[in-house]
Coordinates of N, CA and C in Angstrom, one line a residue:
M606 N 117.5 113.3 123.0 CA 116.9 113.9 121.9 C 115.8 114.9 122.5
K607 N 115.7 116.1 122.0 CA 114.7 117.0 122.5 C 113.3 116.5 121.9
N608 N 112.3 117.0 122.6 CA 110.9 116.5 122.2 C 110.6 116.9 120.7
R609 N 110.9 118.1 120.3 CA 110.7 118.5 118.9 C 111.5 117.6 118.0
E610 N 112.7 117.2 118.3 CA 113.5 116.3 117.5 C 112.9 115.0 117.4
V611 N 112.2 114.5 118.4 CA 111.6 113.2 118.3 C 110.5 113.2 117.2
V612 N 109.7 114.3 117.2 CA 108.7 114.4 116.1 C 109.3 114.6 114.8
E613 N 110.4 115.4 114.7 CA 111.1 115.5 113.4 C 111.6 114.2 112.9
K614 N 112.2 113.4 113.8 CA 112.6 112.0 113.5 C 111.5 111.2 113.0
W615 N 110.3 111.3 113.7 CA 109.1 110.6 113.4 C 108.7 110.8 111.9
V616 N 108.8 112.1 111.5 CA 108.4 112.5 110.2 C 109.4 111.9 109.2
E617 N 110.7 111.9 109.5 CA 111.7 111.3 108.6 C 111.4 109.8 108.4
C618 N 111.1 109.1 109.5 CA 110.9 107.7 109.4 C 109.6 107.4 108.7
F619 N 108.5 108.2 109.0 CA 107.2 108.1 108.3 C 107.4 108.2 106.8
N620 N 108.1 109.2 106.4 CA 108.3 109.4 104.9 C 109.1 108.4 104.2
R621 N 109.9 107.6 105.0 CA 110.6 106.4 104.4 C 109.8 105.1 104.6
A622 N 108.6 105.2 105.2 CA 107.8 104.0 105.6 C 108.7 103.1 106.4
D623 N 109.5 103.6 107.3 CA 110.4 102.9 108.2 C 109.7 102.5 109.5
I624 N 109.1 101.4 109.4 CA 108.3 100.9 110.6 C 109.2 100.7 111.8
D625 N 110.3 100.0 111.6 CA 111.2 99.8 112.7 C 111.7 101.1 113.3
G626 N 112.0 102.1 112.5 CA 112.5 103.4 113.0 C 111.4 104.1 113.8
L627 N 110.1 104.0 113.2 CA 109.0 104.6 113.9 C 108.8 104.0 115.3
C628 N 108.8 102.7 115.3 CA 108.5 102.0 116.6 C 109.6 102.2 117.6
E629 N 110.8 102.5 117.2 CA 111.8 102.8 118.2 C 111.5 104.2 118.9
L630 N 110.7 105.0 118.3 CA 110.4 106.3 118.9 C 109.3 106.2 120.0
Y631 N 108.6 105.1 120.1 CA 107.5 104.9 121.1 C 107.9 104.2 122.3
H632 N 107.2 104.5 123.4 CA 107.3 103.7 124.6 C 106.6 102.4 124.4
Q633 N 107.0 101.3 125.1 CA 106.4 100.0 124.9 C 104.9 100.0 125.1
D634 N 104.4 100.8 126.0 CA 103.0 100.9 126.3 C 102.3 102.1 125.8
A635 N 102.9 102.7 124.7 CA 102.3 103.9 124.1 C 100.9 103.7 123.5
I636 N 100.2 104.8 123.3 CA 98.9 104.7 122.7 C 99.0 105.6 121.4
N637 N 98.5 105.1 120.3 CA 98.4 105.9 119.1 C 96.9 105.9 118.7
H638 N 96.3 107.0 118.8 CA 94.9 107.1 118.6 C 94.6 108.0 117.4
Q639 N 94.5 107.4 116.2 CA 94.0 108.2 115.0 C 92.5 108.2 115.2
V640 N 91.9 109.4 115.1 CA 90.5 109.5 115.5 C 89.6 108.8 114.5
V641 N 90.1 108.3 113.4 CA 89.2 107.6 112.5 C 89.1 106.1 112.8
T642 N 89.7 105.7 113.9 CA 89.7 104.3 114.3 C 89.8 104.2 115.8
E643 N 89.8 103.0 116.3 CA 90.0 102.8 117.8 C 91.5 103.0 118.1
P644 N 91.8 103.3 119.3 CA 93.3 103.5 119.7 C 94.1 102.2 119.5
S645 N 95.3 102.4 119.1 CA 96.3 101.3 119.1 C 97.0 101.3 120.4
N646 N 96.9 100.3 121.2 CA 97.4 100.3 122.6 C 98.7 99.4 122.6
G647 N 99.8 100.0 122.9 CA 101.1 99.2 123.0 C 101.8 99.1 121.6
L648 N 103.0 98.9 121.7 CA 103.9 98.9 120.6 C 103.5 97.8 119.5
E649 N 103.0 96.7 119.9 CA 102.6 95.6 119.0 C 101.5 96.1 118.1
E650 N 100.5 96.8 118.7 CA 99.3 97.3 117.9 C 99.8 98.5 117.1
I651 N 100.7 99.3 117.6 CA 101.1 100.5 116.8 C 101.9 100.0 115.6
R652 N 102.7 98.9 115.8 CA 103.4 98.4 114.6 C 102.4 97.8 113.6
K653 N 101.4 97.1 114.0 CA 100.4 96.6 113.1 C 99.7 97.7 112.4
L654 N 99.4 98.8 113.1 CA 98.8 100.0 112.4 C 99.6 100.5 111.3
F655 N 100.9 100.6 111.5 CA 101.8 101.1 110.5 C 101.9 100.1 109.3
E656 N 102.0 98.8 109.6 CA 102.1 97.8 108.6 C 100.8 97.9 107.7
I657 N 99.7 98.0 108.3 CA 98.4 98.1 107.5 C 98.4 99.3 106.6
E658 N 98.7 100.5 107.3 CA 98.6 101.7 106.5 C 99.7 101.8 105.4
F659 N 100.9 101.5 105.7 CA 102.0 101.6 104.7 C 101.7 100.5 103.6
G660 N 101.0 99.4 104.0 CA 100.7 98.4 103.0 C 99.6 98.8 102.0
R661 N 98.8 99.7 102.4 CA 97.7 100.1 101.6 C 97.9 101.4 100.8
A662 N 98.8 102.2 101.3 CA 98.9 103.6 100.7 C 100.3 104.1 100.7
K663 N 100.7 105.0 99.8 CA 101.9 105.7 99.8 C 101.6 107.0 100.5
M664 N 102.1 107.1 101.7 CA 101.9 108.3 102.5 C 103.1 109.2 102.7
V665 N 102.9 110.5 102.6 CA 103.9 111.5 102.8 C 103.4 112.6 103.7
C666 N 104.3 112.9 104.7 CA 104.0 113.9 105.7 C 104.8 115.1 105.4
Q667 N 104.2 116.2 104.9 CA 104.9 117.5 104.7 C 104.6 118.4 105.9
V668 N 105.6 118.7 106.6 CA 105.5 119.6 107.8 C 105.0 121.0 107.4
Q669 N 103.9 121.4 108.0 CA 103.5 122.8 107.8 C 103.9 123.6 109.0
K670 N 103.8 123.1 110.2 CA 104.2 123.8 111.4 C 104.4 122.8 112.5
I671 N 105.4 123.0 113.4 CA 105.6 122.2 114.6 C 105.5 123.2 115.8
H672 N 104.5 122.9 116.6 CA 104.3 123.7 117.8 C 104.9 123.0 119.0
D673 N 105.8 123.6 119.7 CA 106.5 123.0 120.8 C 105.9 123.5 122.1
A674 N 105.3 122.7 122.9 CA 104.7 123.1 124.2 C 105.3 122.2 125.3
G675 N 106.6 122.0 125.3 CA 107.2 121.2 126.3 C 107.1 119.7 126.0
D676 N 106.4 119.1 126.9 CA 106.1 117.6 126.7 C 105.1 117.3 125.6
W677 N 104.4 118.3 125.1 CA 103.4 118.1 124.1 C 103.9 118.9 122.8
I678 N 103.9 118.1 121.7 CA 104.3 118.7 120.4 C 103.2 118.5 119.5
I679 N 102.8 119.6 118.8 CA 101.7 119.5 117.8 C 102.3 119.7 116.4
L680 N 102.0 118.7 115.5 CA 102.5 118.7 114.2 C 101.3 119.0 113.2
E681 N 101.4 120.1 112.5 CA 100.4 120.4 111.5 C 101.1 119.9 110.2
W682 N 100.3 119.1 109.4 CA 100.9 118.5 108.2 C 100.0 118.6 107.0
S683 N 100.5 118.3 105.8 CA 99.8 118.1 104.6 C 100.4 117.0 103.8
D684 N 99.8 116.6 102.8 CA 100.4 115.6 101.9 C 100.4 116.2 100.5
P685 N 101.1 115.6 99.5 CA 101.1 116.1 98.2 C 99.8 116.3 97.5
A686 N 98.8 115.5 97.9 CA 97.5 115.6 97.3 C 96.6 116.7 97.9
G687 N 97.1 117.4 99.0 CA 96.4 118.4 99.6 C 95.7 118.1 100.9
L688 N 95.7 116.8 101.3 CA 95.1 116.4 102.5 C 95.9 117.1 103.7
R689 N 95.1 117.6 104.6 CA 95.8 118.3 105.8 C 95.3 117.6 107.1
G690 N 96.2 117.6 108.1 CA 95.9 117.0 109.3 C 96.7 117.6 110.4
C691 N 96.5 117.0 111.6 CA 97.2 117.4 112.8 C 97.5 116.2 113.6
G692 N 98.8 116.2 114.2 CA 99.2 115.1 115.1 C 99.6 115.8 116.4
I693 N 99.1 115.2 117.5 CA 99.5 115.7 118.8 C 100.3 114.5 119.5
F694 N 101.5 114.9 120.0 CA 102.4 113.9 120.5 C 102.7 114.3 122.0
H695 N 102.6 113.3 122.9 CA 103.0 113.5 124.3 C 104.3 112.8 124.4
I696 N 105.4 113.5 124.6 CA 106.8 112.9 124.7 C 107.2 112.8 126.2
I697 N 107.6 111.7 126.6 CA 108.2 111.5 127.9 C 109.5 110.7 127.8
D698 N 110.6 111.3 128.3 CA 111.9 110.7 128.3 C 112.3 110.4 126.8
S699 N 112.1 111.3 125.9 CA 112.5 111.2 124.5 C 111.8 110.1 123.8
R700 N 110.6 109.7 124.2 CA 109.8 108.7 123.5 C 108.4 109.1 123.5
I701 N 107.7 108.7 122.5 CA 106.3 109.0 122.3 C 105.5 108.1 123.3
A702 N 104.7 108.7 124.2 CA 103.9 108.0 125.1 C 102.4 108.0 124.6
Y703 N 102.1 109.0 123.9 CA 100.7 109.2 123.4 C 100.7 110.0 122.1
Q704 N 99.9 109.5 121.1 CA 99.8 110.3 119.9 C 98.3 110.3 119.5
R705 N 97.9 111.4 119.0 CA 96.5 111.5 118.5 C 96.6 112.2 117.2
G706 N 95.9 111.7 116.2 CA 95.9 112.2 114.9 C 94.5 112.6 114.4
Y707 N 94.4 113.7 113.7 CA 93.2 114.2 113.1 C 93.4 114.4 111.6
F708 N 92.5 113.8 110.8 CA 92.5 114.0 109.4 C 91.2 113.5 108.8
D709 N 90.8 113.9 107.6 CA 89.6 113.4 107.0 C 89.8 112.1 106.3
Q710 N 89.3 111.0 106.8 CA 89.5 109.7 106.3 C 89.0 109.5 104.9
L711 N 87.8 110.0 104.6 CA 87.2 109.9 103.3 C 88.1 110.6 102.2
S712 N 88.6 111.8 102.5 CA 89.5 112.4 101.6 C 90.8 111.7 101.4
F713 N 91.3 111.0 102.5 CA 92.5 110.2 102.4 C 92.2 109.0 101.4
F714 N 91.1 108.3 101.6 CA 90.9 107.2 100.7 C 90.7 107.6 99.2
R715 N 90.0 108.7 99.0 CA 89.9 109.2 97.7 C 91.2 109.7 97.1
S716 N 92.0 110.4 97.8 CA 93.3 110.8 97.3 C 94.3 109.7 97.0
Q717 N 94.1 108.6 97.7 CA 94.9 107.4 97.4 C 94.3 106.4 96.4
G718 N 93.1 106.8 95.9 CA 92.5 105.9 95.0 C 92.0 104.6 95.6
L719 N 91.7 104.6 96.9 CA 91.3 103.4 97.6 C 89.8 103.3 97.7
G720 N 89.3 102.1 97.6 CA 87.9 101.9 97.9 C 87.7 102.1 99.4
I721 N 86.5 102.5 99.8 CA 86.2 102.8 101.2 C 85.7 101.4 101.8
P722 N 86.5 100.9 102.7 CA 86.2 99.6 103.3 C 85.0 99.7 104.2
D723 N 84.3 98.6 104.4 CA 83.2 98.5 105.3 C 83.7 98.8 106.8
E724 N 84.9 98.3 107.1 CA 85.5 98.6 108.4 C 86.9 99.1 108.1
Y725 N 87.2 100.2 108.7 CA 88.5 100.9 108.5 C 89.6 100.1 108.9
L726 N 89.7 99.7 110.2 CA 90.8 98.9 110.7 C 90.2 97.9 111.7
N727 N 90.7 96.7 111.7 CA 90.4 95.8 112.8 C 91.7 95.2 113.4
L728 N 92.2 95.9 114.4 CA 93.5 95.5 114.9 C 93.3 94.3 115.9
R729 N 92.2 94.1 116.4 CA 92.0 93.1 117.4 C 91.3 91.9 116.9

């Protein structure tokens, strides 16, 4: 699978809340760092991140633009409520080795009708 296709598949799985499908796209020792929380290190923590997030909210990723820079793919996205963000993926051997996500957490909670927790995530 080409690197861009990995991210396109990631979006498909994300929009189905398909945690198993998402996890298949990551290396075992991958890092997923959403800037609103501490990095998730390794597949077990990444799975837990998705379980928590899909358990709390209905999330939809609408692709605005995909920038292909070889091993690095940048995904600009929005959701139906108007939230916008950006994901940066480092792809090695057709798997995500590193992901970094940028979005406004407060706007996310408000758009989902969620209360703002004292602590966003506690994976450890």
